[in-house]
PDB file of C-alpha atoms in Angstrom:
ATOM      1  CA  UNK A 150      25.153 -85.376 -41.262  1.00  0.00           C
ATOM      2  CA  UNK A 151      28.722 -85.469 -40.163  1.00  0.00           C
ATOM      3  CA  UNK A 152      29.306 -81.863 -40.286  1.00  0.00           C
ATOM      4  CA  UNK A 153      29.888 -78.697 -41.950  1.00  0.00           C
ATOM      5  CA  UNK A 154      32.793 -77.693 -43.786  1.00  0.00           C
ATOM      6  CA  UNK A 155      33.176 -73.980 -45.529  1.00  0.00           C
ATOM      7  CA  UNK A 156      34.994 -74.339 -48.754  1.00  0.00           C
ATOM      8  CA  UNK A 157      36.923 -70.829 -49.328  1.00  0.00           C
ATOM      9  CA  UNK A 158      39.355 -69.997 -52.045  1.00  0.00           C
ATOM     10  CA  UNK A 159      41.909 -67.525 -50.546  1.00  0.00           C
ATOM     11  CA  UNK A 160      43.162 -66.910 -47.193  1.00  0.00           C
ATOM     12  CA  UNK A 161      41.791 -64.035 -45.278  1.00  0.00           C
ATOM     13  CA  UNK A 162      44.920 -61.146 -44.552  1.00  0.00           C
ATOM     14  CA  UNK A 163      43.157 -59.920 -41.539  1.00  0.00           C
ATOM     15  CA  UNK A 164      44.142 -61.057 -38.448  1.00  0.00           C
ATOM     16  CA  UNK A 165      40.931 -59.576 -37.120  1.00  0.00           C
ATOM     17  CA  UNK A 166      38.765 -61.726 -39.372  1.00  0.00           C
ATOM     18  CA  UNK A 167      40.802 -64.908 -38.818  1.00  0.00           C
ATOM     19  CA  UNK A 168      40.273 -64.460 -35.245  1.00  0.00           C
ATOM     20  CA  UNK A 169      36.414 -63.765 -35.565  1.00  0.00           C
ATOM     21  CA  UNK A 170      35.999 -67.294 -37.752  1.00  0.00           C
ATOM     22  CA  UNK A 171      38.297 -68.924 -35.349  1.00  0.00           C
ATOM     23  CA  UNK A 172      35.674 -67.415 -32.126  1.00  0.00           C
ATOM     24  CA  UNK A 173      32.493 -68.446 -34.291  1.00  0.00           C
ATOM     25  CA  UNK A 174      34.066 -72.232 -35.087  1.00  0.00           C
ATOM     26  CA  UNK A 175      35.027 -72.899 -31.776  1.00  0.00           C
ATOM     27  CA  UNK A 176      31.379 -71.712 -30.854  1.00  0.00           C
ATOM     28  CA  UNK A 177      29.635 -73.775 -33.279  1.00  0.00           C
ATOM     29  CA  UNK A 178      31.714 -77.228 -32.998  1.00  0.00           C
ATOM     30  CA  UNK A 179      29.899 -77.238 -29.422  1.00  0.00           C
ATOM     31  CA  UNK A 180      26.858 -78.530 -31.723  1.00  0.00           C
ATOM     32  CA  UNK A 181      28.143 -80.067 -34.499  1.00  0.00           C
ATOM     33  CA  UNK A 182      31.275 -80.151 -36.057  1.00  0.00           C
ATOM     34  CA  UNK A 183      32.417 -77.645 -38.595  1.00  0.00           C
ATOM     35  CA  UNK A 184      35.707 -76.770 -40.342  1.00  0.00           C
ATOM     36  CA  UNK A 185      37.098 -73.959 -42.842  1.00  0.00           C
ATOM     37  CA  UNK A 186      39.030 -75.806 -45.001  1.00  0.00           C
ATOM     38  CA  UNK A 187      40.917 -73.153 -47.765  1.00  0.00           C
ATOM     39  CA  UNK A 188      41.807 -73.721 -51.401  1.00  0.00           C
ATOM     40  CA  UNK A 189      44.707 -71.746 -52.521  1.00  0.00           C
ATOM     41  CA  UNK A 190      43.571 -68.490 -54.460  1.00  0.00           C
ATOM     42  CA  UNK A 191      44.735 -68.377 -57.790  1.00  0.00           C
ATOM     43  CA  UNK A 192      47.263 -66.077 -58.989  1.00  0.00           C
ATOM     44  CA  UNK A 193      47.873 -65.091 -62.653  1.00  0.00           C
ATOM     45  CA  UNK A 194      49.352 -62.491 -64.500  1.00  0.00           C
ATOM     46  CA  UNK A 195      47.827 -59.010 -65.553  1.00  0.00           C
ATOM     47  CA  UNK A 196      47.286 -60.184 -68.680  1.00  0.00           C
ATOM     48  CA  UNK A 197      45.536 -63.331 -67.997  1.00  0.00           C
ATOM     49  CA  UNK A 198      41.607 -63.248 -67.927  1.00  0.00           C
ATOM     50  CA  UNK A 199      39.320 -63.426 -64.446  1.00  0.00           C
ATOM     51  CA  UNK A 200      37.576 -66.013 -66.523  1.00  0.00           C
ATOM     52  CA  UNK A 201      41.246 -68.371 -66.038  1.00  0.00           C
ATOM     53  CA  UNK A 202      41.303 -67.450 -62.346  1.00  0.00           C
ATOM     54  CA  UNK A 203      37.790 -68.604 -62.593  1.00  0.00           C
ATOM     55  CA  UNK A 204      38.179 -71.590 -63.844  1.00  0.00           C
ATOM     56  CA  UNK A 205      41.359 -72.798 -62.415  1.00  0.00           C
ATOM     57  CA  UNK A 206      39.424 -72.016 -58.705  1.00  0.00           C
ATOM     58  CA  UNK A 207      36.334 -73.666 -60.336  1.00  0.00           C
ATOM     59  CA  UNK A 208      38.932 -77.074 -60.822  1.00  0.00           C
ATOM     60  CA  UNK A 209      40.148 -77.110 -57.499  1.00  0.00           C
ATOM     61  CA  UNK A 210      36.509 -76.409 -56.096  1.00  0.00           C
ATOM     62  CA  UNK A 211      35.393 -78.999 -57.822  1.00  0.00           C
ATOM     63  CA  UNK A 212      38.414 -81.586 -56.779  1.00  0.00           C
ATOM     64  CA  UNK A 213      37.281 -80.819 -53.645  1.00  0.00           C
ATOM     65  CA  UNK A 214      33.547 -82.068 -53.595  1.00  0.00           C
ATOM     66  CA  UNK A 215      33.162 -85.562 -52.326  1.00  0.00           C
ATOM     67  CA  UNK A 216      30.919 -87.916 -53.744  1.00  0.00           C
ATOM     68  CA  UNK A 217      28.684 -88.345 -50.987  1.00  0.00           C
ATOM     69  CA  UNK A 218      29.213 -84.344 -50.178  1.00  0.00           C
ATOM     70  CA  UNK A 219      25.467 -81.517 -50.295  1.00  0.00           C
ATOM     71  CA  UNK A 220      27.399 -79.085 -51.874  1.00  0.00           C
ATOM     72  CA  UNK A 221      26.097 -75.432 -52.091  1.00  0.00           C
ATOM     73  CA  UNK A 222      27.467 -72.673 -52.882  1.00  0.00           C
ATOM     74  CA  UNK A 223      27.306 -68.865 -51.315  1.00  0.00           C
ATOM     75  CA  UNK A 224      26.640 -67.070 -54.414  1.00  0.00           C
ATOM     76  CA  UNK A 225      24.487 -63.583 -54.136  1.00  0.00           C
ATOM     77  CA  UNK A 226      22.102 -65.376 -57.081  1.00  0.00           C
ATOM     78  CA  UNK A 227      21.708 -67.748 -54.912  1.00  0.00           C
ATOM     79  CA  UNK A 228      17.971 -68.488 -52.622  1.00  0.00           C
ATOM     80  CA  UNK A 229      17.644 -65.662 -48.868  1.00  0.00           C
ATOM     81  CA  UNK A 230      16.763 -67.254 -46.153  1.00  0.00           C
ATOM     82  CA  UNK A 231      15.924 -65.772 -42.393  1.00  0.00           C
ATOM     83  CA  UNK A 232      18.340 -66.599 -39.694  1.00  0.00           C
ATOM     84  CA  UNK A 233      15.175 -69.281 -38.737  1.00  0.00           C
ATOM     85  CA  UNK A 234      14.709 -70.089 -42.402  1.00  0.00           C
ATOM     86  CA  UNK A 235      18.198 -71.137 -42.614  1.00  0.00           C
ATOM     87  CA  UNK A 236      17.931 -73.013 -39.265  1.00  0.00           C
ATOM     88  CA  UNK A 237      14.925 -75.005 -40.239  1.00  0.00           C
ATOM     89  CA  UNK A 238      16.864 -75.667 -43.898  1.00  0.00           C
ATOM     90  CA  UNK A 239      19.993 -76.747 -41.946  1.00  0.00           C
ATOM     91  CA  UNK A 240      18.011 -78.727 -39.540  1.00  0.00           C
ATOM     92  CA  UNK A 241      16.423 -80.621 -42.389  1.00  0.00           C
ATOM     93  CA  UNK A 242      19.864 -80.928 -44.352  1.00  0.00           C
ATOM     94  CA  UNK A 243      21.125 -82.871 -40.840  1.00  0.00           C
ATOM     95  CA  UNK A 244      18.270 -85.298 -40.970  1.00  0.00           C
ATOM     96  CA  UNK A 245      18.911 -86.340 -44.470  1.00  0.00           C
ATOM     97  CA  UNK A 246      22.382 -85.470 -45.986  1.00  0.00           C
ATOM     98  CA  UNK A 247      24.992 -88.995 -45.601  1.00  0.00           C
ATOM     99  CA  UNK A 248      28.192 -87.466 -45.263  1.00  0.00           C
ATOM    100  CA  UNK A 249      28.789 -83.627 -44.746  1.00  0.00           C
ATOM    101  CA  UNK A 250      27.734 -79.826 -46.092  1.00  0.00           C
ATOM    102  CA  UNK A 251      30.120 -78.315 -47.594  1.00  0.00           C
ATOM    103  CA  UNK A 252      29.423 -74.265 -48.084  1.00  0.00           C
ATOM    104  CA  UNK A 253      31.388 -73.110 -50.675  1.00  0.00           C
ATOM    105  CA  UNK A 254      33.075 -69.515 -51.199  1.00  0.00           C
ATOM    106  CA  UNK A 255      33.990 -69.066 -54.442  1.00  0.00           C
ATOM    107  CA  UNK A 256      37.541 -66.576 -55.312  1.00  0.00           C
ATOM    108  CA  UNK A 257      37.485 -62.570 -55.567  1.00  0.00           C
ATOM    109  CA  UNK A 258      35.571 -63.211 -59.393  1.00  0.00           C
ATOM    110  CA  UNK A 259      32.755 -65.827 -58.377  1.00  0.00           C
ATOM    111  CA  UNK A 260      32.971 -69.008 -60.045  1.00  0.00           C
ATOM    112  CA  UNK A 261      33.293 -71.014 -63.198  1.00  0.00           C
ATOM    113  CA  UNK A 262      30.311 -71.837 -65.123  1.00  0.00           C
ATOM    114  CA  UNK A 263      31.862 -75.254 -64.494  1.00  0.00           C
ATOM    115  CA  UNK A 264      30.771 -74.880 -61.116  1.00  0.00           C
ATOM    116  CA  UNK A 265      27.532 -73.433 -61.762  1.00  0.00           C
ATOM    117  CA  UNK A 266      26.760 -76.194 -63.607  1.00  0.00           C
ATOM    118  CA  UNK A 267      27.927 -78.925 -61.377  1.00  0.00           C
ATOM    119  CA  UNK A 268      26.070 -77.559 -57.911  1.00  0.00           C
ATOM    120  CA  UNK A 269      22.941 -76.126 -58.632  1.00  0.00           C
ATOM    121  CA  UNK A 270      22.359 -75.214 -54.524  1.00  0.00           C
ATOM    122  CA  UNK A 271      22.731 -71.687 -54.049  1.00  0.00           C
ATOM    123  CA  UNK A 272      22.718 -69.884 -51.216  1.00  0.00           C
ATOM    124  CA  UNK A 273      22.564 -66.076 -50.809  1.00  0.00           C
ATOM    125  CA  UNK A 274      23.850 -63.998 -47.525  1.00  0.00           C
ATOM    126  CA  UNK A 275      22.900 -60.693 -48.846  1.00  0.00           C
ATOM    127  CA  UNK A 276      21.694 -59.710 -52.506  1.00  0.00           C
ATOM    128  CA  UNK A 277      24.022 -56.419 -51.371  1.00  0.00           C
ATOM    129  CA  UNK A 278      27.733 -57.328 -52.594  1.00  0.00           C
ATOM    130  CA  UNK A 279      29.703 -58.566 -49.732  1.00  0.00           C
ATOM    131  CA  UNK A 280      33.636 -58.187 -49.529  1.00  0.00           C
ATOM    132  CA  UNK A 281      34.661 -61.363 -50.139  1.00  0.00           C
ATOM    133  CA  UNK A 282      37.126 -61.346 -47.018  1.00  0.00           C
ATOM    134  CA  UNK A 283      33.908 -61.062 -44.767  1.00  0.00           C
ATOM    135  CA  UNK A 284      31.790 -63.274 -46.401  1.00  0.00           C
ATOM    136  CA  UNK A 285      33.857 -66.245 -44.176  1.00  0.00           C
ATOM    137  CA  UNK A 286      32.774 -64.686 -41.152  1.00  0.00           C
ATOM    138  CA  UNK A 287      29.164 -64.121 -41.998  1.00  0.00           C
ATOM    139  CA  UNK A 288      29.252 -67.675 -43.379  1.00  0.00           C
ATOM    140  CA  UNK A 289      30.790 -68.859 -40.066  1.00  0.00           C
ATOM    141  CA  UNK A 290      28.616 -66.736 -37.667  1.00  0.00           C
ATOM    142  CA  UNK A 291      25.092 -67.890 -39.729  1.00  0.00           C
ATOM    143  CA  UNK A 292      25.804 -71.759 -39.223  1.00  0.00           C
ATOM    144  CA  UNK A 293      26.611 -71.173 -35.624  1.00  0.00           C
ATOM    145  CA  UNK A 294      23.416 -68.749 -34.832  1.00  0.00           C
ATOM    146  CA  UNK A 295      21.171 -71.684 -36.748  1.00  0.00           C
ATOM    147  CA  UNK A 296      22.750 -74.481 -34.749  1.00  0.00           C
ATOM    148  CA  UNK A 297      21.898 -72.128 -31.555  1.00  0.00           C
ATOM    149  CA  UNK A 298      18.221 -71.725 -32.976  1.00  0.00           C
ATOM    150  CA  UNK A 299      17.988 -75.866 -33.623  1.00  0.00           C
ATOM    151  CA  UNK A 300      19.675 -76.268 -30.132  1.00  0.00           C
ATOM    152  CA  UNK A 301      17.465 -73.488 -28.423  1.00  0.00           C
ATOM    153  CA  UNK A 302      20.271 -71.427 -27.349  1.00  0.00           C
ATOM    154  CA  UNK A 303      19.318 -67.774 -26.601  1.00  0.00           C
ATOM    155  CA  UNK A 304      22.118 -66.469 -29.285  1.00  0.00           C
ATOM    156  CA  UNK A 305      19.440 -65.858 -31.371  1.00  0.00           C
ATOM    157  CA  UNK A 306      16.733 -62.579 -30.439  1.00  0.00           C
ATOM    158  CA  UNK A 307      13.827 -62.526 -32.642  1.00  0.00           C
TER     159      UNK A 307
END
């Protein structure tokens, strides 16, 4: 695998948050590297539906997804995993996966049924509802405390 790249829609407006991702990136490209990359969050009128927003994120998310990509997305539907679980799944991912993981974050509203449809991966932080500006960091902070675990760094406390 070439690395790992978290796919979010919408910058974060806390400066405290930005700085946590930026500490947990910097921590994790000692392994292997790994990049936020951020899709513009779509912004429509009052009277336009959440299912538009949806599906004009859903477009851009999709534009986004190389060929050779392992796309999955960070959905609370999706399959919970351990801090080791999700080591051992990562560590598997590296061995096999061509190109690059790409984690995806979908907008405020989830995604487009496009999207459902065209990356069945799912991957669940929490089945409690997360704020979506803090689901980057916890996103950020779980690939670097599985690359510790694969590496045997002693981030990780059982």
């Amino acid at each position: 695998m070439q690395g790992i790249t978290i796919l979010l829609v919408g910058n974060t407006d806390s400066e405290h948050v930005r700085a946590l991702v930026d500490e947990y990136l910097k921590r994790a490209n000692r392994f292997l590297p790994v990049e936020v990359k951020v899709l513009p969050e779509v912004r429509l009128s009052k009277k336009d539906s959440r299912e538009k927003q949806k599906q004009l994120e859903g477009a851009a998310i999709l534009g986004a997804i190389g060929p050779q990509d392992e796309a999955i997305l960070l959905d609370e539907r999706g399959r919970e995993y351990s801090s080791r679980e999700f080591a051992d799944f990562l560590q598997k991912k590296m061995q096999t996966i061509p190109r690059r993981m790409l984690l995806i974050v979908g907008g405020p509203y989830g995604f487009s049924e496009e999207v459902y449809r065209q990356v069945p991966l799912r991957l669940s932080l929490s089945k409690m509802t997360l704020s979506h500006q803090l689901v980057r960091l916890f996103a950020v902070e779980q690939v670097y405390r599985a690359l510790t675990i694969i590496n045997h760094h002693p981030y990780h406390h059982d």
